Short mmCIF file of C-alpha atoms and ligand atoms in Angstrom, two decimals:
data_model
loop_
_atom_site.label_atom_id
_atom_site.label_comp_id
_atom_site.label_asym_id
_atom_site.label_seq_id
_atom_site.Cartn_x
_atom_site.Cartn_y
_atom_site.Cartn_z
CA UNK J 1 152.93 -48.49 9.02
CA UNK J 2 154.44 -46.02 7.04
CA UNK J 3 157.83 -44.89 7.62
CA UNK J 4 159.18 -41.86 9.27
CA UNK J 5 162.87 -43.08 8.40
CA UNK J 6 164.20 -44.59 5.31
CA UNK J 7 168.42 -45.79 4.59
CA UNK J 8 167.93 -47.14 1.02
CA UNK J 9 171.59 -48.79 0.47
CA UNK J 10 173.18 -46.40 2.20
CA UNK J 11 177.23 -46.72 1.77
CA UNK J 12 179.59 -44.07 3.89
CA UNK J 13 183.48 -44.56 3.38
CA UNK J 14 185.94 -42.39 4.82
CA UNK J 15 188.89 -41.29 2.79
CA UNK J 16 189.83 -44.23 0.05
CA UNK J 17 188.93 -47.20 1.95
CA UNK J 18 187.19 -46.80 4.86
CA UNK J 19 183.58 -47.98 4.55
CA UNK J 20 181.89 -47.00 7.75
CA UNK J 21 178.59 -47.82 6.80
CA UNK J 22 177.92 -50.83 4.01
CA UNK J 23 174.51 -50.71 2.22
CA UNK J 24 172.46 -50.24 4.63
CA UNK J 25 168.71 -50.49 4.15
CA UNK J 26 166.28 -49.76 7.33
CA UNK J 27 163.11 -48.36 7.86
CA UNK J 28 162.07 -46.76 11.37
CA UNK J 29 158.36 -46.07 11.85
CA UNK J 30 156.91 -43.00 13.30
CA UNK J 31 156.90 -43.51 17.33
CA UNK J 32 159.45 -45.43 17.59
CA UNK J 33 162.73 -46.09 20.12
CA UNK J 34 165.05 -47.55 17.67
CA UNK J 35 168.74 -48.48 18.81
CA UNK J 36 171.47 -48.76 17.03
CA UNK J 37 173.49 -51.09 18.88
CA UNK J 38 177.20 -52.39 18.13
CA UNK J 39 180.80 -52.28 19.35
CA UNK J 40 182.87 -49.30 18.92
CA UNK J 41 183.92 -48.74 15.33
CA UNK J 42 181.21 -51.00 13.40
CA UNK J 43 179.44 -47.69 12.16
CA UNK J 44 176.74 -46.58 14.68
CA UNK J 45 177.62 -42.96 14.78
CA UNK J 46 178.20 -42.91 10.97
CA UNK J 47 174.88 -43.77 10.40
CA UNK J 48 173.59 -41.65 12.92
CA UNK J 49 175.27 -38.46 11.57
CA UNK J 50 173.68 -39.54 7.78
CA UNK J 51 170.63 -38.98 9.42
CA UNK J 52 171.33 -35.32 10.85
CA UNK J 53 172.71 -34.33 7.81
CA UNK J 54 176.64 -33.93 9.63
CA UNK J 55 177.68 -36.52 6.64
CA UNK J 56 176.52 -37.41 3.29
CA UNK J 57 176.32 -40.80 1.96
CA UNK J 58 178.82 -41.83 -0.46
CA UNK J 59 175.66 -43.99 -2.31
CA UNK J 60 172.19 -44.34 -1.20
CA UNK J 61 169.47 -42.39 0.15
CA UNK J 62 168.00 -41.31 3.71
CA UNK J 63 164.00 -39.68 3.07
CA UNK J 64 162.40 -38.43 6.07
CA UNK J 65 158.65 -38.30 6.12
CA UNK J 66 158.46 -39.18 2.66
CA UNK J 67 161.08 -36.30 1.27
CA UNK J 68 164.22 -37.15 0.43
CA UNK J 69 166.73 -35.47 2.78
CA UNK J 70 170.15 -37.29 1.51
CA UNK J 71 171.66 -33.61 -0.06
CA UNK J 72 170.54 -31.22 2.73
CA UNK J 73 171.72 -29.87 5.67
CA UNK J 74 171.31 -30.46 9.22
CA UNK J 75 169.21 -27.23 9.92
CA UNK J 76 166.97 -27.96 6.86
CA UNK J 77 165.98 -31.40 7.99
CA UNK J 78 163.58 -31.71 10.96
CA UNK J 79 165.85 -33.61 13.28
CA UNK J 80 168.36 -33.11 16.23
CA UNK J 81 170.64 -34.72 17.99
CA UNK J 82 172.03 -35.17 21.25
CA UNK J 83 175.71 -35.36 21.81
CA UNK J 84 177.80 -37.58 23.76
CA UNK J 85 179.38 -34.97 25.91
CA UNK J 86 176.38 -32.54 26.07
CA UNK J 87 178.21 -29.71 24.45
CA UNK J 88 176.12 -27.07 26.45
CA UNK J 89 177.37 -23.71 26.75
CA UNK J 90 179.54 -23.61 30.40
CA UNK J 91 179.11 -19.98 30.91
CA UNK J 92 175.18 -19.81 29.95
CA UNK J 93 172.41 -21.00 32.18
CA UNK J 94 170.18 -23.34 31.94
CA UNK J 95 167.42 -21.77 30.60
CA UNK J 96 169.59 -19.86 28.25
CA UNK J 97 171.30 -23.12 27.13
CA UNK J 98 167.61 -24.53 26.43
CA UNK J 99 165.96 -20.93 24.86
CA UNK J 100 169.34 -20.98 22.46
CA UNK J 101 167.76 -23.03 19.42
CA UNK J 102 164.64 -21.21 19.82
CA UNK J 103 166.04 -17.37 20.38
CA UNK J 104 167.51 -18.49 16.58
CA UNK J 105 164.17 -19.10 15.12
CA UNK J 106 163.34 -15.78 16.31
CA UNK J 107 160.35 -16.99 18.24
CA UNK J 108 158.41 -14.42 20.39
CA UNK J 109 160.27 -14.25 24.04
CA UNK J 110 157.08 -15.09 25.97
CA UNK J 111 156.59 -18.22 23.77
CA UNK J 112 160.07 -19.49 23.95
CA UNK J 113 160.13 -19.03 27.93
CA UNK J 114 157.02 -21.27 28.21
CA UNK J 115 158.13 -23.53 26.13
CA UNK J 116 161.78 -23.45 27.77
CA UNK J 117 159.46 -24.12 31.23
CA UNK J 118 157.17 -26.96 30.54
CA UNK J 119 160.24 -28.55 28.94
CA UNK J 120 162.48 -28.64 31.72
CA UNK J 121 159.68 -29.02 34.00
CA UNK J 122 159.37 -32.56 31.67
CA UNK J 123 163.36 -33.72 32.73
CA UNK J 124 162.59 -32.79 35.99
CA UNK J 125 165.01 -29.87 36.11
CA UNK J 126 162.23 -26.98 36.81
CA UNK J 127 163.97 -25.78 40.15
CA UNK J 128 167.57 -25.38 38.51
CA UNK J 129 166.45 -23.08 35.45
CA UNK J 130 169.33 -20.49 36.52
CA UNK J 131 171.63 -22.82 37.49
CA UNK J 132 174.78 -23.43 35.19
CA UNK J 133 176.20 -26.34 34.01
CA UNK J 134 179.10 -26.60 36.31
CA UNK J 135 176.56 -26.37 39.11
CA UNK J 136 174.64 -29.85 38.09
CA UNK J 137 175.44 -33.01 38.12
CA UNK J 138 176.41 -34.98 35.23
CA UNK J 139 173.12 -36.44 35.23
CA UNK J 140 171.02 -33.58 35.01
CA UNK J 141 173.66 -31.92 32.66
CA UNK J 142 172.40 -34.91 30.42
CA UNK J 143 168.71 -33.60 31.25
CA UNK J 144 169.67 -30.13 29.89
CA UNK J 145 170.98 -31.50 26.76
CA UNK J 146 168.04 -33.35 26.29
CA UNK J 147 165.50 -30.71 27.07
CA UNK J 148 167.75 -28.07 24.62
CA UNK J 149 167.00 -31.43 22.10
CA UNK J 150 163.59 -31.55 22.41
CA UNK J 151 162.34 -28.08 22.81
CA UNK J 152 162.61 -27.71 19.16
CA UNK J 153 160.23 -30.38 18.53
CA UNK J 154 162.10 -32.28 16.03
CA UNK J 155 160.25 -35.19 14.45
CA UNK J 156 163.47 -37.30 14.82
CA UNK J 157 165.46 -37.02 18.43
CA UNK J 158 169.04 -38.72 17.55
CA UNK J 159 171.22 -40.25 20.80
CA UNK J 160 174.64 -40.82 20.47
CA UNK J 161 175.53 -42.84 23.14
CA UNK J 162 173.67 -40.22 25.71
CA UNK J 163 174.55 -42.02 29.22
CA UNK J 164 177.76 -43.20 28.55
CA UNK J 165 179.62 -41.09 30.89
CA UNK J 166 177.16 -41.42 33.61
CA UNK J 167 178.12 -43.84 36.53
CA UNK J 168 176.16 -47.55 36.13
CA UNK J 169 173.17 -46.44 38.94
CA UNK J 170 172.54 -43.14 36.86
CA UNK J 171 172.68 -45.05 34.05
CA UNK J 172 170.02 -47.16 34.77
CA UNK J 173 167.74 -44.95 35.92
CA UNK J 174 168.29 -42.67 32.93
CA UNK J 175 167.58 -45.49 31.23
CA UNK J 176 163.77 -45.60 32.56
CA UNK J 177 163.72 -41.71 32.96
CA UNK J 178 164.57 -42.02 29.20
CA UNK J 179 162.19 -44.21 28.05
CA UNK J 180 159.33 -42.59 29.69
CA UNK J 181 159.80 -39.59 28.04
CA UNK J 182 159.76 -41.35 25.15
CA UNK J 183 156.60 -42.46 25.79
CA UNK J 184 155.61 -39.34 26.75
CA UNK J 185 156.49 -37.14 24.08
CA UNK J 186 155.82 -39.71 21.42
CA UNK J 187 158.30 -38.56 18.96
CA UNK J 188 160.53 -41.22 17.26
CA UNK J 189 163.90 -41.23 18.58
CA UNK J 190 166.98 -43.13 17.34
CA UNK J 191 169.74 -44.32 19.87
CA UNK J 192 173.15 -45.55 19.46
CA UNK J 193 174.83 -47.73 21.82
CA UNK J 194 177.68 -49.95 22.63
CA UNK J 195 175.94 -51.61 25.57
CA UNK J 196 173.55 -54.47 24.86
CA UNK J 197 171.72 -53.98 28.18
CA UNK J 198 170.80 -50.44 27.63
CA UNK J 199 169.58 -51.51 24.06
CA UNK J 200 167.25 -53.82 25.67
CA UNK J 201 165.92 -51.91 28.13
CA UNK J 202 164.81 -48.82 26.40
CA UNK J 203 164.36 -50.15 22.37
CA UNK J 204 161.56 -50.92 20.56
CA UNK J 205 163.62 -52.42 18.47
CA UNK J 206 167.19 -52.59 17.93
CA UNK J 207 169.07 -52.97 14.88
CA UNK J 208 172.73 -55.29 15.60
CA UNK J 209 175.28 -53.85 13.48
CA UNK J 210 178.64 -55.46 12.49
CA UNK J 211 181.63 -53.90 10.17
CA UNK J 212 178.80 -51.24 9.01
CA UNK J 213 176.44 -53.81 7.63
CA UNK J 214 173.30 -54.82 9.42
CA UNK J 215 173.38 -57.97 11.17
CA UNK J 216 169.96 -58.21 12.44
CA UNK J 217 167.03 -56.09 13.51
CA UNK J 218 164.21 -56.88 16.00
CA UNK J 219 162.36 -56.41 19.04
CA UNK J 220 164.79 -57.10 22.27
CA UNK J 221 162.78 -60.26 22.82
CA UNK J 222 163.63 -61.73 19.03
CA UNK J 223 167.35 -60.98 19.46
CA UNK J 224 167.56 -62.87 22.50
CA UNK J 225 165.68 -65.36 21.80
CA UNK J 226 165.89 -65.79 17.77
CA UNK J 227 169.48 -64.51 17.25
CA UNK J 228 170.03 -64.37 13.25
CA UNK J 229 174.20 -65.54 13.44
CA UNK J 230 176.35 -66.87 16.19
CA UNK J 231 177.46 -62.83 16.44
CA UNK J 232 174.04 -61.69 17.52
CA UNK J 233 173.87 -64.86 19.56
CA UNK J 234 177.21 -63.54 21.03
CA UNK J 235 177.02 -59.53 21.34
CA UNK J 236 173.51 -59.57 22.52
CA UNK J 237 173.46 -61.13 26.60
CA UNK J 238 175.40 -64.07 26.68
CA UNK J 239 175.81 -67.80 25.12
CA UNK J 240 177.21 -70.65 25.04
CA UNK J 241 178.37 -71.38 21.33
CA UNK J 242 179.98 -74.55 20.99
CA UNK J 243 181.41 -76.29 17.63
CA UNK J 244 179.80 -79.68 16.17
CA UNK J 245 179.12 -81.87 13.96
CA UNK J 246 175.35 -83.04 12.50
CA UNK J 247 175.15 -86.63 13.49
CA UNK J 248 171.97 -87.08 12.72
CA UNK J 249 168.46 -85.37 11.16
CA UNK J 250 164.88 -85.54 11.88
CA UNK J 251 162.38 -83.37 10.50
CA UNK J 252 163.13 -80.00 11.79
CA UNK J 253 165.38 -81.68 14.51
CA UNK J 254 168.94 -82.54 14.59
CA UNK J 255 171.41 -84.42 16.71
CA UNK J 256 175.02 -82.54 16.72
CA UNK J 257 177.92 -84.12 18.31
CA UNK J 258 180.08 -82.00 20.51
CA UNK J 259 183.11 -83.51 21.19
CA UNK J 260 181.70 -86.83 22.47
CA UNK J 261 178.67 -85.23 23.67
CA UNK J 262 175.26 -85.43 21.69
CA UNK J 263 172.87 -82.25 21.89
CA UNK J 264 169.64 -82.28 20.12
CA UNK J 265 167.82 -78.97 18.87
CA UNK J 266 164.08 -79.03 18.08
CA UNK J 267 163.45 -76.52 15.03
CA UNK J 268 167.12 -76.33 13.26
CA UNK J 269 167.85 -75.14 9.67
CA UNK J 270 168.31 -77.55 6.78
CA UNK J 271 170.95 -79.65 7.57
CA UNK J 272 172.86 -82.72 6.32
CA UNK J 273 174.32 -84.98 8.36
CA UNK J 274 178.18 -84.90 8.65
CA UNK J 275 177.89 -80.48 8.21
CA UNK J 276 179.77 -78.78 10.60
CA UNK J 277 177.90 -76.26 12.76
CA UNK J 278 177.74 -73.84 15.60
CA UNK J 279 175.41 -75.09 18.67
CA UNK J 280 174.02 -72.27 20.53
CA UNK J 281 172.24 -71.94 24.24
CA UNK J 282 171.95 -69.31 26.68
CA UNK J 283 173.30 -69.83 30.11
CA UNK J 284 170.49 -69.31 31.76
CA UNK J 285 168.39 -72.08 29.99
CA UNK J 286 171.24 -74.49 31.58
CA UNK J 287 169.94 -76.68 34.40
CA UNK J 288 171.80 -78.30 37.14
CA UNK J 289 170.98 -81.55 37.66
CA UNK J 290 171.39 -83.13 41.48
CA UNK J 291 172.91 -86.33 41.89
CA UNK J 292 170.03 -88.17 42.43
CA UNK J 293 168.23 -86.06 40.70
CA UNK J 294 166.73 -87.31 36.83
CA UNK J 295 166.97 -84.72 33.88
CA UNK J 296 163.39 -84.17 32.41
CA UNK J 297 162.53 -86.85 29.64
CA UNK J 298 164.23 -85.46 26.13
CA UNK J 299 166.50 -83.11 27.79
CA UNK J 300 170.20 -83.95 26.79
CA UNK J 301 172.70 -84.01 29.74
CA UNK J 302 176.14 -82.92 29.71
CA UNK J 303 178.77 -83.93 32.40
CA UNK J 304 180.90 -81.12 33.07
CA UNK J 305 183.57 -80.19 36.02
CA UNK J 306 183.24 -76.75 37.40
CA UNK J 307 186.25 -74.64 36.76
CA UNK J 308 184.89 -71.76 38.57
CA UNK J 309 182.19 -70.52 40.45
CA UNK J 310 181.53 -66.68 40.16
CA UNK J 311 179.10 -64.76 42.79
CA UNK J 312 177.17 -62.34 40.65
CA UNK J 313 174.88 -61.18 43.83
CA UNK J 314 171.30 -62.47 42.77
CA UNK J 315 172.74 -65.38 41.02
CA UNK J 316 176.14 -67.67 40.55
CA UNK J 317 177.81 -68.02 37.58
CA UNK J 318 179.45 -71.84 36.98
CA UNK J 319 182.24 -71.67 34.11
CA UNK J 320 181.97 -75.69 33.14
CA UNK J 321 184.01 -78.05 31.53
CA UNK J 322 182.88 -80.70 29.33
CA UNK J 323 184.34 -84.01 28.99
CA UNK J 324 186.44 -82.74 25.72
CA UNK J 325 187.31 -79.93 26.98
CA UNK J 326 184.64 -77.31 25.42
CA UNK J 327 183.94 -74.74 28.36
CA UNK J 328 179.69 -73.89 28.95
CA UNK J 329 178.56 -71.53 31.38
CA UNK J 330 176.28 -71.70 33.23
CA UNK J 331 173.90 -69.26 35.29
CA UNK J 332 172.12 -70.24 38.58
CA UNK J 333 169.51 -67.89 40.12
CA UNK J 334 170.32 -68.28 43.74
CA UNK J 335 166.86 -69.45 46.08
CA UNK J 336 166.47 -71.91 43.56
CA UNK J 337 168.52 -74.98 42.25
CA UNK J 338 171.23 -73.82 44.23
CA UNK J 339 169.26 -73.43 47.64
CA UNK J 340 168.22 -77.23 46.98
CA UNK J 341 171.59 -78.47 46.11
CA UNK J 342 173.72 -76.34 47.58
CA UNK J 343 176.23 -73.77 45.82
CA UNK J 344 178.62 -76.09 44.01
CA UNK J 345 182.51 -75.89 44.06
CA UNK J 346 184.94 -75.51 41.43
CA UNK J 347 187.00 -78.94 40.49
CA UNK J 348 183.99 -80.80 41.37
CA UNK J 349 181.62 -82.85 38.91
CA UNK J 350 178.41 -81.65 38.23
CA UNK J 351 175.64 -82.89 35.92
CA UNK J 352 173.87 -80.15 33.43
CA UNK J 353 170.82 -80.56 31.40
CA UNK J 354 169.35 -78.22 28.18
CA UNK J 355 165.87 -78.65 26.67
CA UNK J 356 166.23 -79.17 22.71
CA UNK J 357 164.02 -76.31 22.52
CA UNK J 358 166.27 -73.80 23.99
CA UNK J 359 169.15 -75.26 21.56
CA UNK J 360 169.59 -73.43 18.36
CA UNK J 361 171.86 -74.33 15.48
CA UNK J 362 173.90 -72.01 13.59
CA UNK J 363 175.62 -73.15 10.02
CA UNK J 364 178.28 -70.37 10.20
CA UNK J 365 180.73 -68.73 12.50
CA UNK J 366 180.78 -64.61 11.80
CA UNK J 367 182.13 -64.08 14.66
CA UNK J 368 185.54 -62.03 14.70
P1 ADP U 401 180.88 -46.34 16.03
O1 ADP U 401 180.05 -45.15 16.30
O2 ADP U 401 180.07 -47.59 15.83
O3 ADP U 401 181.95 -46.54 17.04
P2 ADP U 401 181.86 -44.85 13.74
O4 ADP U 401 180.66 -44.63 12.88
O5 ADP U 401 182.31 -43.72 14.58
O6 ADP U 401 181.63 -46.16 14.62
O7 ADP U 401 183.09 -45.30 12.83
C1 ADP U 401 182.99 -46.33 11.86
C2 ADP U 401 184.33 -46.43 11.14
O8 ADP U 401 184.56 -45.26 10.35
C3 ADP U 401 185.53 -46.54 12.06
O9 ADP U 401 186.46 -47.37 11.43
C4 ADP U 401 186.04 -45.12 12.14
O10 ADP U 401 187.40 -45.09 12.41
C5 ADP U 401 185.74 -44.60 10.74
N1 ADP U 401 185.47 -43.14 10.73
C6 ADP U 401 184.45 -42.51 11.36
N2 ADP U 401 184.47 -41.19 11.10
C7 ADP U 401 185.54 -40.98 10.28
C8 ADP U 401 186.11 -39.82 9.64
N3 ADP U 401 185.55 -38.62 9.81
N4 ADP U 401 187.18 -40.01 8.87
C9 ADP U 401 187.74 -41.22 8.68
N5 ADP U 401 187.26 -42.35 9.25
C10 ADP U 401 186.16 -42.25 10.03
MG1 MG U 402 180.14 -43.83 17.94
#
C-alpha cells in the first residue's frame, strides 16, 4: 500500500530546548483510522499540527499523497482538522457554521446547500440545520464541527482529542458514531488521544508515543497483546509488571525468579541466565485457583493474600500480594470463577495461576 501520509524524521522543538516531537518516522495509508495515542505532553498535538501545516518541523519532512507538503500552509494542503473545543461560530447557525469553508471557495450557493444537507444529514443533525450552537448539546455541537470538517472533503480529517469534553456515555457512543463514519466516508483520518480505550475502539492502528518519540505502532490487538516495552505494556489496558531475575533458559523459554517465586514465559527474548528483567502479564490472563482445585499442567502458581477486592460491576478486581511482597492484580469476570468459588475477601489467602504463554519478558524498564 502506498502511503497517503509520510513523517520522514520529523523533529519539532519549541523555543531552545523543547523537543516536542523527536524523529519521528510514520507512514499512514490511504483509508485509514490512525491514533495517535499518549499522555498529555509526549507530543500528540505537535505532530498533529505538522500535519495541518499550523507548525513546521524544525528537521524532517511530512509529503502528502506523494508531494511534499513540509513548507506550505494549512489552506494549501488538502487536510483539516477538528478542534478540541469545536471553535464554531456562537452567533451563526448551523448550516451557516457548516456552508462557512465552502461560501470561501466561492462555490455556487445551490451546490454548497446540498452539500451542507447530505452532510449533516450524515451526523445525524438534519432536523437542527437552523439551530445555533448554544441550542445543542455538546454532543451534537461535536457533530457540527465534524460535518463543517468534512464538507470540504479533505483527503486527511485530523482529531485532536474530539470527545474529550463529552461525558463517558456520549463518549462512547461517539466513539461508534465516529467510527462508522469513518467507514462510511472512507477518507483517512488521524486521531489524537490521551485515552487508551478510545484508541482501541475506533483505530486501525495506533501509534504509542512517549517524550515525542514513537514507542510502538500497531493494530489494537498487537499492542495488547505484543506490547514492544514495559511502557506500552503499561499505558495500553493494564499489567502486571513485576521485577526478576533469569534463573534459568530453554530454547525460547525462560524461568525468572520473582522474589522467591518462579514464573516461566514460553517465547522470551535472548536471555542469559542471572540478567535482570521485567516480567509482564495482563490481569485478566490471571486465574484463581480453588482450594481443591489443581492449576492446569505447566501453569506456574503464585500464592498471594488479597489486599483488596474492588467491584468493577461486570467483574472484581483482586489487588494481590505475593509472598515477597510484589503486588499482582488480578481481574475476575463475575458468573465465572467467582460464581464457583465465591467472591473472595481481602486478608485472605488465595492461590493464582498464569499460563507461560500469556507471560512476556521485557529486558528494560522505560517506564517513567
Ligand atoms: P500532547 O498533545 O501530547 O499533550 P503537545 O504536542 O501539546 O503534547 O506538547 C508537547 C510538548 O511541547 C510539551 O512539553 C509542550 O509543553 C510543548 N509545546 C507544545 N506547543 C508549544 C509551543 N507553542 N511553545 C512551546 N512549547 C510547546
Ligand atoms: Mg494535545
Amino acid at each position: 500500500m502506498t502511503a497517503l501520509v509520510q513523517f520522514d524524521n520529523v523533529t519539532k522543538v519549541f523555543g531552545k530546548s523543547i523537543v516536542a516531537v523527536d524523529n519521528v518516522s510514520l507512514s499512514i495509508a490511504e483509508g485509514e483510522f490512525v491514533t495517535l495515542l499518549g499522555p498529555s505532553g509526549c507530543g500528540k498535538t505537535t505532530l498533529l499540527r505538522m500535519l495541518a501545516g499550523f507548525e513546521m518541523p524544525t528537521e524532517g519532512n511530512i509529503t502528502l499523497a506523494g508531494d511534499d507538503v513540509t513548507q506550505l500552509p494549512p489552506y494549501r494542503r488538502n487536510v483539516n482538522m477538528v478542534f478540541q473545543d469545536y471553535a464554531l461560530f456562537p452567533h451563526l447557525t448551523v448550516q451557516k457554521n457548516v456552508a462557512f469553508g465552502l461560501e470561501r471557495l466561492g462555490l455556487p450557493r445551490e451546490e454548497i446547500s446540498s452539500k451542507v444537507a447530505s452532510t449533516l444529514s450524515l451526523v445525524g443533525l438534519s432536523d437542527k440545520i437552523e439551530a445555533r450552537p448554544y441550542e445543542l448539546s455538546g454532543g451534537q455541537r461535536q457533530r457540527v464541527a465534524l460535518a463543517r470538517a468534512i464538507v470540504r472533503e479533505p483527503k486527511v480529517l485530523l482529531l485532536d482529542e474530539p470527545l474529550s469534553s463529552l461525558d463517558a456515555n456520549l463518549r462512547e457512543a461517539m466513539q461508534v458514531e465516529l467510527k462508522h463514519l469513518h467507514e462510511q466516508l472512507g477518507l483517512t483520518f488521524v486521531l489524537v488521544t490521551h485515552d487508551q480505550t478510545e484508541a482501541l475502539v475506533m483505530s486501525d492502528r495506533a501509534v504509542v508515543m512517549h517524550n515525542g518519540s514513537i514507542s510502538q505502532v500497531g493494530t489494537p490487538a498487537e499492542l495488547y497483546d505484543q506490547p514492544a516495552t514495559t511502557y506500552v505494556a503499561d499505558f495500553v489496558g493494564t499489567s502486571n509488571l513485576l521485577k526478576g531475575m533469569v534463573s534459568k533458559t530453554a530454547g525460547t523459554g525462560a524461568e525468572v525468579a520473582v522474589g522467591s517465586t518462579k514464573l516461566h514465559c514460553n517465547g522470551a527474548p535472548e536471555l542469559s541466565v542471572g540478567q535482570d528483567v521485567i516480567v509482564g502479564f495482563r490481569p485478566e490472563k490471571v486465574r484463581v485457583i480453588g482450594a481443591k482445585e489443581k492449576a492446569p499442567e505447566s501453569w506456574d502458581v503464585l500464592e498471594c493474600q488479597i489486599s483488596e477486592v474492588l467491584f468493577h460491576g461486570g467483574g472484581i478486581r483482586l489487588r494481590c500480594t505475593l509472598r515477597d511482597g510484589e503486588k499482582i492484580i488480578c481481574d475476575v469476570q463475575l458468573g465465572t470463577t467467582a460464581e464457583k468459588f465465591g467472591i473472595p475477601e481481602a486478608g485472605s489467602k488465595i492461590k493464582l495461576a498464569i499460563d507461560p504463554d500469556n507471560v512476556s519478558i521485557f529486558t528494560e524498564d522505560d517506564r517513567q
